[in-house]
Tab-separated table of C-alpha atoms in Angstrom:
chain	number	residue	atom	x	y	z
A	275	PRO	CA	129.053	115.133	93.301
A	276	TYR	CA	126.794	113.239	90.845
A	277	GLY	CA	126.328	116.438	88.870
A	278	VAL	CA	123.849	117.961	91.324
A	279	GLN	CA	123.675	121.735	90.906
A	280	PRO	CA	122.489	123.970	93.788
A	281	ILE	CA	119.029	125.479	93.506
A	282	VAL	CA	119.323	129.147	94.446
A	283	LYS	CA	116.503	130.210	96.776
A	284	ASN	CA	117.661	133.644	97.937
A	285	THR	CA	120.374	135.972	96.607
A	286	GLN	CA	120.051	138.990	98.909
A	287	GLY	CA	123.437	138.230	100.415
A	288	ASP	CA	122.457	138.511	104.074
A	289	SER	CA	125.021	136.932	106.410
A	290	GLU	CA	122.472	136.669	109.219
A	291	PHE	CA	118.894	135.466	108.735
A	292	ASP	CA	116.336	132.876	109.821
A	293	LEU	CA	115.753	129.804	107.669
A	294	PHE	CA	112.436	127.950	107.996
A	295	ILE	CA	112.020	124.246	107.238
A	296	VAL	CA	108.319	123.433	106.788
A	297	HIS	CA	107.578	119.707	106.649
A	298	THR	CA	104.836	117.111	106.238
A	299	ASN	CA	104.854	113.302	106.276
A	300	ASP	CA	102.541	110.322	105.836
A	301	VAL	CA	99.794	112.356	104.207
A	302	HIS	CA	98.616	109.132	102.506
A	303	GLY	CA	96.658	110.946	99.829
A	304	ARG	CA	94.565	113.042	102.241
A	305	ILE	CA	94.313	115.785	99.651
A	306	VAL	CA	91.102	117.492	100.700
A	307	GLU	CA	90.637	119.679	103.769
A	308	GLY	CA	89.001	117.829	106.666
A	309	GLU	CA	89.691	114.349	105.281
A	310	ASP	CA	90.739	112.379	108.403
A	311	GLY	CA	91.606	115.722	109.987
A	312	SER	CA	93.822	116.912	107.132
A	313	ALA	CA	94.564	120.609	106.698
A	314	GLY	CA	94.362	119.908	102.956
A	315	TYR	CA	96.781	120.951	100.246
A	316	SER	CA	94.686	123.963	99.239
A	317	LYS	CA	94.967	125.655	102.651
A	318	LEU	CA	98.631	124.601	102.900
A	319	SER	CA	99.295	126.253	99.545
A	320	SER	CA	97.735	129.528	100.683
A	321	LEU	CA	99.634	129.386	103.972
A	322	MET	CA	102.908	128.886	102.107
A	323	ASP	CA	102.101	131.826	99.825
A	324	MET	CA	101.603	133.985	102.920
A	325	VAL	CA	104.942	132.878	104.352
A	326	ARG	CA	106.785	133.340	101.042
A	327	ALA	CA	105.451	136.885	100.864
A	328	ILE	CA	107.479	137.550	104.012
A	329	THR	CA	110.656	135.536	103.374
A	330	ASP	CA	112.370	133.520	100.641
A	331	ASN	CA	114.347	131.612	103.254
A	332	ILE	CA	112.086	128.599	103.344
A	333	LEU	CA	112.163	124.907	102.359
A	334	LEU	CA	109.028	122.776	102.079
A	335	LEU	CA	109.791	119.071	102.525
A	336	ASP	CA	107.744	115.871	102.604
A	337	ALA	CA	108.930	112.665	104.293
A	338	GLY	CA	107.005	110.145	102.219
A	339	ASP	CA	103.920	107.918	101.990
A	340	THR	CA	102.401	110.685	99.929
A	341	PHE	CA	101.189	109.383	96.548
A	342	HIS	CA	98.889	106.612	97.772
A	343	GLY	CA	96.013	106.078	100.184
A	344	THR	CA	92.740	107.557	98.893
A	345	ASN	CA	90.716	107.235	95.712
A	346	LEU	CA	91.780	110.671	94.518
A	347	ALA	CA	95.408	109.529	94.741
A	348	ASN	CA	95.134	105.870	93.782
A	349	MET	CA	92.973	106.110	90.675
A	350	PHE	CA	95.569	108.380	89.049
A	351	GLU	CA	98.510	106.270	90.302
A	352	GLY	CA	99.862	109.183	92.330
A	353	GLN	CA	99.976	111.710	89.478
A	354	SER	CA	97.223	113.816	91.022
A	355	VAL	CA	99.206	114.232	94.251
A	356	ALA	CA	102.443	114.809	92.341
A	357	GLU	CA	100.898	117.705	90.420
A	358	ILE	CA	99.250	119.205	93.513
A	359	MET	CA	102.613	119.156	95.329
A	360	ASP	CA	104.036	121.203	92.484
A	361	LEU	CA	101.182	123.713	92.797
A	362	VAL	CA	101.884	123.982	96.533
A	363	GLY	CA	105.597	124.536	95.859
A	364	TYR	CA	107.303	121.628	97.591
A	365	ASP	CA	111.085	121.536	97.297
A	366	ALA	CA	111.840	117.858	97.986
A	367	MET	CA	110.318	114.579	99.121
A	368	VAL	CA	111.578	111.089	99.933
A	369	PRO	CA	109.654	108.013	98.755
A	370	GLY	CA	107.887	106.104	101.516
A	371	ASN	CA	107.143	102.397	101.315
A	372	HIS	CA	103.567	103.063	100.145
A	373	ASP	CA	104.829	105.306	97.355
A	374	PHE	CA	106.063	102.072	95.732
A	375	ASN	CA	102.533	100.588	95.712
A	376	TYR	CA	102.098	101.243	91.993
A	377	GLY	CA	105.476	99.603	91.319
A	378	ALA	CA	108.983	101.038	91.238
A	379	ASP	CA	108.747	101.815	87.517
A	380	ARG	CA	105.728	104.032	88.102
A	381	LEU	CA	107.470	105.864	90.947
A	382	GLU	CA	110.506	106.431	88.736
A	383	GLU	CA	108.171	107.924	86.118
A	384	ILE	CA	106.813	110.379	88.692
A	385	ALA	CA	110.360	111.261	89.787
A	386	SER	CA	111.360	111.954	86.171
A	387	TRP	CA	108.209	114.017	85.649
A	388	ALA	CA	108.993	116.053	88.772
A	389	GLU	CA	112.576	116.670	87.666
A	390	ASP	CA	111.417	117.941	84.265
A	391	ASN	CA	108.230	119.769	85.227
A	392	ALA	CA	107.878	120.413	88.954
A	393	SER	CA	109.348	122.525	91.738
A	394	TYR	CA	110.527	119.541	93.780
A	395	ARG	CA	112.901	116.582	93.587
A	396	ILE	CA	112.329	112.990	94.762
A	397	LEU	CA	115.402	111.943	96.769
A	398	ALA	CA	116.578	108.531	97.997
A	399	ALA	CA	120.267	107.794	98.574
A	400	ASN	CA	119.863	104.149	99.572
A	401	VAL	CA	117.693	102.716	96.764
A	402	THR	CA	119.873	100.878	94.248
A	403	ASP	CA	119.222	98.587	91.276
A	404	GLU	CA	120.669	95.153	90.504
A	405	ASP	CA	123.874	96.727	89.217
A	406	GLY	CA	124.323	98.869	92.317
A	407	TYR	CA	123.328	102.143	90.673
A	408	ASN	CA	121.126	104.681	92.435
A	409	VAL	CA	117.540	104.665	91.201
A	410	PHE	CA	116.633	108.148	92.419
A	411	GLN	CA	118.519	111.398	92.860
A	412	ILE	CA	120.560	111.068	96.047
A	413	TYR	CA	120.455	114.629	97.353
A	414	GLN	CA	119.762	118.231	96.437
A	415	VAL	CA	121.451	121.429	97.561
A	416	TYR	CA	119.625	124.714	98.196
A	417	ASP	CA	121.480	128.034	98.328
A	418	PHE	CA	120.261	130.739	100.712
A	419	ASN	CA	122.465	133.833	100.425
A	420	GLY	CA	125.484	131.569	99.969
A	421	PHE	CA	124.466	129.298	102.877
A	422	LYS	CA	124.206	125.867	101.251
A	423	VAL	CA	121.761	123.321	102.650
A	424	CYS	CA	122.130	119.683	101.602
A	425	VAL	CA	118.940	117.558	101.728
A	426	LEU	CA	119.588	113.808	101.425
A	427	GLY	CA	116.858	111.168	101.149
A	428	LEU	CA	116.558	107.792	102.969
A	429	THR	CA	113.764	105.253	102.386
A	430	THR	CA	113.009	102.476	104.873
A	431	PRO	CA	114.658	99.134	103.991
A	432	ASP	CA	111.420	97.490	105.134
A	433	THR	CA	109.809	98.714	101.914
A	434	LYS	CA	110.633	95.229	100.570
A	435	THR	CA	107.876	93.830	102.817
A	436	LYS	CA	105.809	96.946	103.589
A	437	SER	CA	104.802	97.179	99.941
A	438	HIS	CA	104.038	94.132	97.790
A	439	PRO	CA	107.406	92.420	97.079
A	440	LYS	CA	106.732	92.537	93.329
A	441	ASN	CA	106.709	96.337	93.534
A	442	THR	CA	110.398	96.427	94.434
A	443	GLU	CA	111.800	93.432	92.544
A	444	GLY	CA	115.437	94.028	91.610
A	445	LEU	CA	115.876	96.881	94.096
A	446	ASP	CA	118.050	96.974	97.208
A	447	PHE	CA	117.404	99.381	100.076
A	448	ILE	CA	120.337	98.506	102.325
A	449	SER	CA	123.242	97.262	100.216
A	450	ASP	CA	126.683	96.765	101.742
A	451	GLU	CA	127.957	99.699	99.691
A	452	VAL	CA	125.270	102.003	101.090
A	453	VAL	CA	125.985	100.964	104.680
A	454	GLU	CA	129.766	101.143	104.347
A	455	SER	CA	129.721	104.586	102.716
A	456	ALA	CA	127.058	106.163	104.954
A	457	GLN	CA	129.376	108.053	107.319
A	458	TYR	CA	131.616	109.054	104.418
A	459	ALA	CA	128.592	110.512	102.608
A	460	ILE	CA	127.629	112.630	105.618
A	461	ASP	CA	131.245	113.721	106.138
A	462	LEU	CA	131.498	114.733	102.487
A	463	ALA	CA	128.237	116.657	102.694
A	464	ASN	CA	129.562	118.572	105.703
A	465	GLU	CA	132.806	119.283	103.881
A	466	LEU	CA	131.081	120.658	100.790
A	467	PHE	CA	128.002	122.308	102.295
A	468	ASP	CA	126.989	124.289	105.377
A	469	TYR	CA	123.999	122.344	106.707
A	470	VAL	CA	122.946	118.691	106.343
A	471	ILE	CA	119.311	117.571	106.486
A	472	VAL	CA	118.306	113.938	106.125
A	473	LEU	CA	114.794	113.620	104.743
A	474	GLY	CA	113.894	110.115	105.853
A	475	HIS	CA	111.012	107.694	105.755
A	476	LEU	CA	112.289	105.461	108.559
A	477	GLY	CA	110.230	106.210	111.681
A	478	VAL	CA	111.309	106.134	115.302
A	479	VAL	CA	109.606	102.795	116.045
A	480	PRO	CA	111.125	99.595	114.590
A	481	ASP	CA	108.357	97.667	112.819
A	482	GLY	CA	110.243	95.521	110.313
A	483	GLU	CA	113.061	93.047	110.010
A	484	SER	CA	115.723	95.670	109.289
A	485	GLY	CA	115.330	97.441	112.630
A	486	ILE	CA	116.496	100.635	110.914
A	487	THR	CA	114.901	103.749	112.419
A	488	SER	CA	115.717	107.435	112.310
A	489	THR	CA	116.929	107.132	115.912
A	490	TYR	CA	119.255	104.275	114.938
A	491	VAL	CA	120.688	106.257	112.033
A	492	CYS	CA	121.306	109.334	114.173
A	493	GLU	CA	122.889	107.255	116.939
A	494	ASN	CA	125.328	105.709	114.470
A	495	LEU	CA	126.095	108.587	112.116
A	496	ASP	CA	127.705	111.857	113.169
A	497	GLY	CA	127.191	115.188	111.441
A	498	ILE	CA	123.462	115.216	110.609
A	499	ASP	CA	122.055	118.602	111.626
A	500	LEU	CA	118.348	117.811	111.179
A	501	PHE	CA	116.397	114.612	110.457
A	502	VAL	CA	112.912	115.184	109.001
A	503	ASP	CA	111.190	111.839	109.539
A	504	GLY	CA	108.123	109.851	108.518
A	505	HIS	CA	106.783	106.265	108.500
A	506	SER	CA	105.901	105.620	112.157
A	507	HIS	CA	103.220	108.361	112.227
A	508	THR	CA	104.851	109.755	115.365
A	509	VAL	CA	103.785	113.185	116.607
A	510	MET	CA	106.965	114.956	117.756
A	511	ASP	CA	106.120	118.482	118.865
A	512	GLY	CA	109.503	120.103	119.434
A	513	GLY	CA	111.353	117.078	118.110
A	514	GLU	CA	113.837	114.781	119.834
A	515	MET	CA	117.593	115.341	120.074
A	516	VAL	CA	119.723	112.256	119.315
A	517	ASN	CA	123.531	112.469	119.103
A	518	GLY	CA	123.380	116.154	118.224
A	519	THR	CA	120.651	115.664	115.596
A	520	LEU	CA	117.110	116.960	116.006
A	521	ILE	CA	114.532	114.427	114.728
A	522	VAL	CA	111.125	115.891	113.807
A	523	SER	CA	107.873	114.308	112.595
A	524	THR	CA	104.297	115.577	112.266
A	525	GLY	CA	102.234	112.403	112.756
A	526	GLN	CA	99.944	111.567	109.826
A	527	TYR	CA	97.374	112.759	107.271
A	528	MET	CA	98.536	116.396	107.505
A	529	ASN	CA	96.936	116.594	110.947
A	530	ASN	CA	99.898	118.874	111.700
A	531	VAL	CA	102.389	120.885	109.689
A	532	GLY	CA	105.888	120.996	111.116
A	533	VAL	CA	108.170	124.023	111.303
A	534	VAL	CA	111.865	124.160	112.219
A	535	GLN	CA	113.469	127.584	112.587
A	536	ILE	CA	117.221	127.793	112.001
A	537	HIS	CA	119.169	130.958	112.770
A	538	VAL	CA	122.002	131.435	110.285
A	539	LYS	CA	124.935	133.689	111.081
A	540	ASP	CA	128.285	133.850	109.283
A	541	GLY	CA	127.809	130.454	107.631
A	542	GLU	CA	126.671	128.597	110.759
A	543	GLY	CA	123.136	127.344	111.383
A	544	GLU	CA	121.582	126.797	114.804
A	545	ILE	CA	118.072	125.472	115.469
A	546	THR	CA	116.204	127.989	117.608
A	547	ASP	CA	112.685	126.523	117.492
A	548	ALA	CA	110.753	123.454	116.328
A	549	PHE	CA	107.007	123.167	116.609
A	550	LEU	CA	103.835	121.782	115.043
A	551	VAL	CA	100.951	123.812	113.649
A	552	PRO	CA	97.747	121.750	114.087
A	553	ALA	CA	95.483	121.356	111.074
A	554	GLU	CA	92.639	122.754	113.154
A	555	ASP	CA	94.561	126.027	113.515
A	556	ILE	CA	95.128	126.213	109.761
A	557	MET	CA	91.458	125.519	108.998
A	558	ASN	CA	90.206	127.921	111.696
A	559	PRO	CA	92.937	130.533	112.261
A	560	ALA	CA	90.522	132.963	113.938
A	561	ASP	CA	90.288	130.560	116.885
A	562	SER	CA	94.037	129.878	117.034
A	563	GLU	CA	96.332	131.517	119.589
A	564	PHE	CA	99.273	130.877	117.248
A	565	PHE	CA	97.763	132.681	114.275
A	566	ALA	CA	96.265	135.379	116.507
A	567	SER	CA	99.808	136.204	117.632
A	568	LEU	CA	100.709	136.678	113.956
A	569	GLY	CA	97.616	138.755	113.204
A	570	VAL	CA	96.232	136.114	110.810
A	571	LYS	CA	92.448	135.749	110.968
A	572	GLU	CA	91.812	133.839	107.736
A	573	ILE	CA	93.672	131.397	105.501
A	574	PRO	CA	91.703	131.141	102.257
A	575	SER	CA	91.773	128.169	99.943
A	576	ASP	CA	94.037	128.345	96.898
A	577	PRO	CA	91.764	128.726	93.833
A	578	GLU	CA	94.244	127.013	91.499
A	579	VAL	CA	94.575	123.989	93.780
A	580	ASP	CA	90.805	123.884	94.326
A	581	GLN	CA	90.158	123.936	90.578
A	582	TYR	CA	92.614	121.100	89.973
A	583	ILE	CA	91.073	118.987	92.763
A	584	ALA	CA	87.556	119.630	91.403
A	585	GLU	CA	88.548	118.494	87.904
A	586	LYS	CA	90.155	115.306	89.165
A	587	THR	CA	87.269	114.612	91.533
A	588	GLU	CA	84.790	114.853	88.658
A	589	GLU	CA	86.828	112.312	86.668
A	590	LEU	CA	87.007	110.060	89.688
A	591	ASN	CA	83.330	110.197	90.624
A	592	ALA	CA	82.293	109.084	87.182
A	593	VAL	CA	83.822	105.715	88.045
A	594	LEU	CA	83.540	105.337	91.801
A	595	ASP	CA	79.951	106.428	92.486
A	596	THR	CA	78.627	103.142	91.114
A	597	VAL	CA	76.612	101.309	93.820
A	598	VAL	CA	77.414	97.584	93.930
A	599	ALA	CA	75.757	96.413	97.166
A	600	ASN	CA	73.594	97.295	100.163
A	601	ILE	CA	74.521	96.118	103.658
A	602	PRO	CA	72.393	96.033	106.831
A	603	MET	CA	75.167	96.801	109.374
A	604	ASP	CA	78.379	98.791	109.793
A	605	LEU	CA	81.562	96.884	108.874
A	606	ASN	CA	84.511	97.662	111.151
A	607	GLY	CA	87.807	98.448	109.449
A	608	GLU	CA	89.184	100.916	112.016
A	609	ARG	CA	92.952	100.855	112.398
A	610	ALA	CA	92.947	100.058	116.142
A	611	TYR	CA	90.715	97.028	115.584
A	612	VAL	CA	91.974	95.400	112.369
A	613	ARG	CA	95.544	95.518	113.717
A	614	THR	CA	94.683	93.778	117.010
A	615	ARG	CA	91.655	91.466	116.522
A	616	LYS	CA	89.192	89.975	114.076
A	617	THR	CA	86.369	92.224	112.866
A	618	ASN	CA	83.274	91.600	110.785
A	619	LEU	CA	84.822	93.420	107.817
A	620	ALA	CA	88.047	91.402	108.078
A	621	LYS	CA	85.989	88.201	108.183
A	622	LEU	CA	84.044	89.237	105.079
A	623	ILE	CA	87.265	90.004	103.204
A	624	THR	CA	89.066	86.770	104.118
A	625	ASP	CA	85.951	84.675	103.430
A	626	ALA	CA	85.664	86.348	100.022
A	627	MET	CA	89.329	85.720	99.189
A	628	THR	CA	88.978	82.042	100.098
A	629	ALA	CA	85.816	81.699	98.025
A	630	GLU	CA	87.317	83.521	95.026
A	631	SER	CA	90.649	81.673	95.062
A	632	GLY	CA	89.432	78.168	95.897
A	633	ALA	CA	92.044	77.939	98.650
A	634	ASP	CA	91.460	76.212	102.004
A	635	PHE	CA	91.824	79.462	103.944
A	636	THR	CA	93.219	82.981	103.731
A	637	ILE	CA	95.743	84.969	105.774
A	638	MET	CA	96.142	88.687	105.094
A	639	ASN	CA	97.697	91.493	107.081
A	640	GLY	CA	95.273	93.607	109.082
A	641	GLY	CA	97.191	96.727	108.071
A	642	GLY	CA	95.943	96.175	104.528
A	643	ILE	CA	92.405	97.086	105.642
A	644	ARG	CA	92.260	100.869	105.624
A	645	ALA	CA	88.659	101.985	106.283
A	646	SER	CA	85.227	100.996	107.590
A	647	ILE	CA	81.988	100.764	105.589
A	648	ALA	CA	78.758	102.224	106.967
A	649	ALA	CA	75.438	100.417	106.701
A	650	GLY	CA	73.513	101.164	103.517
A	651	PRO	CA	74.583	101.483	99.866
A	652	VAL	CA	78.181	100.464	99.083
A	653	THR	CA	79.993	101.989	96.114
A	654	LEU	CA	83.145	101.017	94.267
A	655	GLY	CA	84.713	104.014	95.992
A	656	ASP	CA	83.883	102.604	99.426
A	657	ILE	CA	85.519	99.298	98.499
A	658	ASN	CA	88.587	101.039	97.142
A	659	ASN	CA	88.909	102.992	100.400
A	660	VAL	CA	88.890	99.706	102.335
A	661	LEU	CA	91.393	97.928	100.088
A	662	PRO	CA	93.366	100.694	98.341
A	663	PHE	CA	96.546	98.740	97.648
A	664	THR	CA	97.175	97.263	94.223
A	665	ASN	CA	97.752	93.771	95.627
A	666	THR	CA	96.865	90.422	94.069
A	667	ILE	CA	95.671	87.201	95.681
A	668	THR	CA	98.371	84.537	95.679
A	669	VAL	CA	97.611	80.846	96.242
A	670	CYS	CA	100.380	78.612	97.567
A	671	GLU	CA	100.955	75.292	99.312
A	672	ILE	CA	101.979	75.660	102.963
A	673	THR	CA	102.749	73.226	105.784
A	674	PRO	CA	100.987	73.311	109.169
A	675	SER	CA	104.221	74.391	110.863
A	676	ASP	CA	104.516	77.329	108.468
A	677	ILE	CA	100.923	78.291	109.211
A	678	TYR	CA	101.800	78.469	112.904
A	679	ALA	CA	104.948	80.479	112.117
A	680	ALA	CA	102.973	82.972	110.014
A	681	LEU	CA	100.360	83.408	112.720
A	682	GLU	CA	103.001	83.782	115.447
A	683	HIS	CA	104.530	86.587	113.393
A	684	GLY	CA	101.146	88.276	113.017
A	685	TYR	CA	100.322	88.007	116.724
A	686	SER	CA	103.835	88.843	117.966
A	687	MET	CA	103.258	92.480	118.919
A	688	LEU	CA	99.926	92.200	120.743
A	689	PRO	CA	98.485	94.139	122.497
A	690	GLU	CA	100.219	96.819	120.414
A	691	GLN	CA	98.736	97.680	117.024
A	692	ASN	CA	100.659	95.991	114.231
A	693	GLY	CA	99.982	96.139	110.508
A	694	ALA	CA	101.224	92.545	110.231
A	695	PHE	CA	98.448	91.241	112.502
A	696	SER	CA	96.970	88.113	110.875
A	697	GLN	CA	93.415	88.490	109.656
A	698	THR	CA	92.228	85.026	108.656
A	699	ASP	CA	89.200	82.800	108.284
A	700	LEU	CA	91.033	80.150	110.313
A	701	ARG	CA	89.825	79.834	113.928
A	702	ILE	CA	92.641	80.508	116.372
A	703	VAL	CA	93.119	79.889	120.081
A	704	TYR	CA	95.907	82.120	121.406
A	705	SER	CA	97.334	83.657	124.555
A	706	ALA	CA	98.229	87.334	124.349
A	707	SER	CA	100.104	87.037	127.656
A	708	ALA	CA	102.417	84.272	126.402
A	709	PRO	CA	105.865	85.231	125.046
A	710	ALA	CA	105.989	86.283	121.401
A	711	GLY	CA	106.553	83.172	119.309
A	712	GLU	CA	104.610	80.977	121.755
A	713	ARG	CA	101.163	82.559	121.568
A	714	ILE	CA	99.272	80.347	119.109
A	715	LYS	CA	97.836	77.341	120.983
A	716	ARG	CA	95.477	75.781	118.420
A	717	VAL	CA	94.414	76.443	114.845
A	718	TYR	CA	91.192	75.049	113.368
A	719	LEU	CA	90.515	74.650	109.641
A	720	GLY	CA	86.780	74.329	109.054
A	721	ASP	CA	85.272	72.132	111.768
């Protein structure tokens, strides 16, 4: 269907073999080894070369939020990551909400580039335009000795609010047609192919208005053999079985690499193992029990990937090393803090937005603050790490009741971390123990 031709991965003709699904998710541009605990694409590339030297029965998949998140990704609008993924040899990825941060048109450009130039495909079955047509390739089939594996992409419907709304204007992520044909699509995939994998950026924790999670999809759709998930940054060592479907996820930032082993015999596939390989093991295999059992003492960096990263880093540093300020104290932008309470960095940002815009006050989501700044010189790169998203300040008129409603929404999930938490230069009196929707007691503007 849709003219998709199988990509042949192995032609040896074996009727019994092991198939390995290697997967990552929510890397968020952590390209370099050690960056927020990342194994780094260079070491991953070498590891994959070692595995491919042993078997061709392997798929490398990414579950989204990949092209955005660090200077080395953002300053090239995701192209740097897209080209590194090709060097590593990825087979498919699904767009995450943050992959739309440069705008849907830019993401479509990357998808077209990948189709024409790269080893992988960008898949999303549920993203449609104003006329109801699919924006991205829906699925791809991979042929292993005649055993056909269908990989189908799903992007979170909450992308409409998890990325700037202008980035997805004219797109629908959960149209009636998509919902009504979902089970039919899975049934058709099972009829035509031998194994069905959903590559999804949905997460297992509902954090948006849609309420759509990987668990929800698996509970309501029959016939999915494996769900490779992202979005909620959930570490799922061994995965979770839901309605006959194994859901797997690695966490974030390539802190782990996931592996699912499928034993194939006479056209039937059965999952025999699912596990995570920690980044620490990949960076230091000599100290790893896992790699010791395989006789691997060293995983070198990939020279080709290293050279590419060095070239792009040199281009980047020419711009971002410019010092623009000096500060006397650390500014706190840590995830656990900016998603639950005010911090000195959040106050600086909201004060600056109010001053720049001429508005009476500012409300922004705490999840938009992505890093801290240490005392001392501050560069453009530091600022871009803190506020990496290509957002714009919008000034609007708002009623007091709407202010309360916005703040109630931001404070609704306390004490849990929530990217929607309201960072503001308003002064707020609230009760975290009150029911959600009744937490904001007083709001002060100025004095």
